[in-house]
């Protein structure tokens, strides 16, 4: 359980060996390669930055292209990938790359065809929409004039009185007439027949009545026949699309090949790209990076033996920034995720993840506090873990929730909670959250004080590691004593609690607890005043710095009160569960039992979801704000070695 | 004097105020979710979860309403007479989850909508996206708790 010691590794090799060395580094996967250009000035003019291979963009394009084909296959083949399944082993597509790529090309061409067919179908549908109102106009669309007359199509807004316009037109001195074809919610569709000489006049007249001319595509058929043609065309298109889709689906056995090819290209791309971090001269290249100290010497020997290169391993300087790698046992490891979500630890932070693991599990269990829900969480996560065959550092959320589920079961027993108020476990209960709310609150706040104390101790540990004894007294001892005094004073004098953990936390019972509390308080306050202004130079400033630090107690007060959320979340999810059971009991007779079952299933599922989410969020919050705030620096970089990174398959050696 | 009507008002306030909050919140989040789903229908599941988050206030309001009704003897057979003091207590019990549910439902809806657009751009950050609206939820939980403590405290 600790931070892994890192060593700086530098390799100077002949250019002809570059590919081999890079490949070996990738296969090993233990070196994080860093940008070496900061060394350039030191090394003189003959040295220049190396660049990524020019094939990199081409490889990126190919990867996208293959991904697209795989996606098309996945969407259309109807195969459902199981939700939790381990990644397939990688099989090298060596020698078949061109052939496999060719398949992706075929698939993508076919999906292009489908896309163009779809857009054609849309165009045809638009035409149908246009023709629809003219369905009753039973003349071919290219016979719109005779020797002496001309026909014109157009619309009137519905609010224009068509028969009125028609009459008016007849009354005018124009050889023309209009006739209605159809009506819909917006327009009256009509045609105008006029003698050729009078067409313009008639049109002008109608324009005055909001007539809008419509021109349809020429055709030797009537609108009705045109629509029928269009429908036929759409049917054909659909058939064609289906045929092409079937052709695409027929490639579904080749999906794994394409996935292998993507991963092969990805690894190749990474190998080609990494050299942009290197330096080079005409004959040698230089790379630098970090590797766990434990394997560094072995790595050095192996590389110097096998390749034409010179390897140097050195320890980092005292404050030299480097990537961090944590090493923890199987229980603690998933909890690194919680810390990293906030911010990865800096090189100055100790690895406290085991403490976080204990309290995270504890708080989560208390916030859920229900045996039934605990079983569901535990079994669900266990099932996911078993079917997915997670390796280490994978599926952290499921592993973490597995432990939290077990904790939930334990606190379910302690709180007598089993799907709310089912009485199965009541006799084992040591605390009844709903009826002993104040006691529960006291326990929550006490845990809060303990949690805050531990955070202060970690800060003290950091101070001691830096040989800052005054800091250790000021940051840790002084505050622990001062907070202790304040807590005892509050519990005994303000809340009048004469027994219990805090009130009895003194050995001098005969002396009167109050007096002792006051003394503790005063000693604590003196320590705080004496040490918390230590950064100031001027003695007066030191004193005032210390005095104003006392005000910090309000912050701790708020921090501790914040832990009451443990009680609040446990109670609220308990209440909802109880009410669900009550609702179900109301209908629990006769055929209505079915309704009761639905209420129970739905209600508890919803409550479990909200409760589990709430407990997770609030446990995180307690750590991020109340716990981390006391000591954590963060802002580090996680160790991300150069290794075989793949998308679809498992290619680790 | 029988003051069951006060309990009824309390239950009604708890249910309808928080219900309004959730309805508004879900609607805000739903509009954002529909927008993101238009771009990428595969995000339906993720955005749906986020849209559902502001729905819990109405649910809590319903719980409190139910507790008031059953404790006041309006629903079921339990409960004794409700005098004026008890009636006022039940009325008061409806207010925390009612008012906080109304406000926090709407505000959580806005946080959800923002998280949904986060999902639109970075679907891999679901874990973080869900945390932002869940923090607004805290106050609804506290409202539920106080409402419950009041109902429980009526003797």
Coordinates of C-alpha atoms in Angstrom, one line a residue, chain A residues 71 340-341 434-435 437 565 567-569 571-573 575-576 579-580 582-583 586 602-603 606-607 609-610 613-614 616-618 620-621 624, chain B residues 40 49 52-53 55-56 59-60 62-64 66-67 70-71 75-76 127-128 130-132 134-135 137-139 141-142 144-145 148-149 152:
Chain A
X71 CA -20.7 0.4 -36.6
X340 CA -8.5 10.1 -9.0
X341 CA -12.0 11.4 -9.9
X434 CA -36.6 6.1 12.7
X435 CA -37.3 6.1 16.4
X437 CA -33.1 9.8 15.4
X565 CA -26.2 13.7 6.1
X567 CA -28.4 10.0 9.2
X568 CA -30.5 12.0 6.8
X569 CA -29.9 9.7 3.8
X571 CA -33.7 7.8 7.2
X572 CA -35.1 9.1 3.9
X573 CA -34.5 5.9 1.9
X575 CA -39.1 6.2 5.0
X576 CA -39.7 5.7 1.3
X579 CA -44.4 3.8 2.7
X580 CA -44.0 1.5 -0.3
X582 CA -47.6 0.3 3.5
X583 CA -49.2 1.1 0.2
X586 CA -53.4 -1.6 1.7
X602 CA -41.5 -0.5 -8.9
X603 CA -41.3 1.4 -5.6
X606 CA -36.9 3.4 -7.7
X607 CA -35.9 3.8 -4.1
X609 CA -31.8 3.6 -7.5
X610 CA -32.2 7.0 -5.8
X613 CA -27.0 7.1 -6.1
X614 CA -27.6 9.5 -3.2
X616 CA -22.6 7.4 -3.5
X617 CA -22.7 11.1 -4.2
X618 CA -22.8 12.1 -0.6
X620 CA -17.9 11.2 -2.2
X621 CA -18.8 14.7 -1.0
X624 CA -13.9 15.5 -1.2
Chain B
X40 CA -27.4 10.8 -31.3
X49 CA -31.6 8.8 -16.4
X52 CA -35.6 11.3 -14.3
X53 CA -33.5 12.8 -11.5
X55 CA -38.7 13.5 -10.7
X56 CA -38.0 12.4 -7.2
X59 CA -42.3 11.3 -5.4
X60 CA -41.2 12.5 -2.0
X62 CA -46.5 11.9 -2.5
X63 CA -44.8 9.9 0.3
X64 CA -45.4 12.8 2.8
X66 CA -49.6 9.5 2.1
X67 CA -48.0 9.6 5.6
X70 CA -52.8 7.7 7.0
X71 CA -51.6 9.2 10.3
X75 CA -56.8 6.9 4.7
X76 CA -57.1 3.5 6.3
X127 CA -20.4 9.4 -13.6
X128 CA -19.6 13.1 -13.2
X130 CA -25.0 12.5 -12.7
X131 CA -23.4 14.0 -9.6
X132 CA -24.2 17.7 -10.3
X134 CA -27.8 14.7 -7.5
X135 CA -26.4 17.4 -5.2
X137 CA -31.4 16.6 -4.6
X138 CA -30.0 16.9 -1.1
X139 CA -32.3 19.7 -0.2
X141 CA -34.1 14.9 0.9
X142 CA -33.8 17.2 3.9
X144 CA -38.6 15.1 3.1
X145 CA -36.8 14.4 6.4
X148 CA -41.4 13.2 8.2
X149 CA -40.1 14.3 11.6
X152 CA -43.8 11.5 13.3

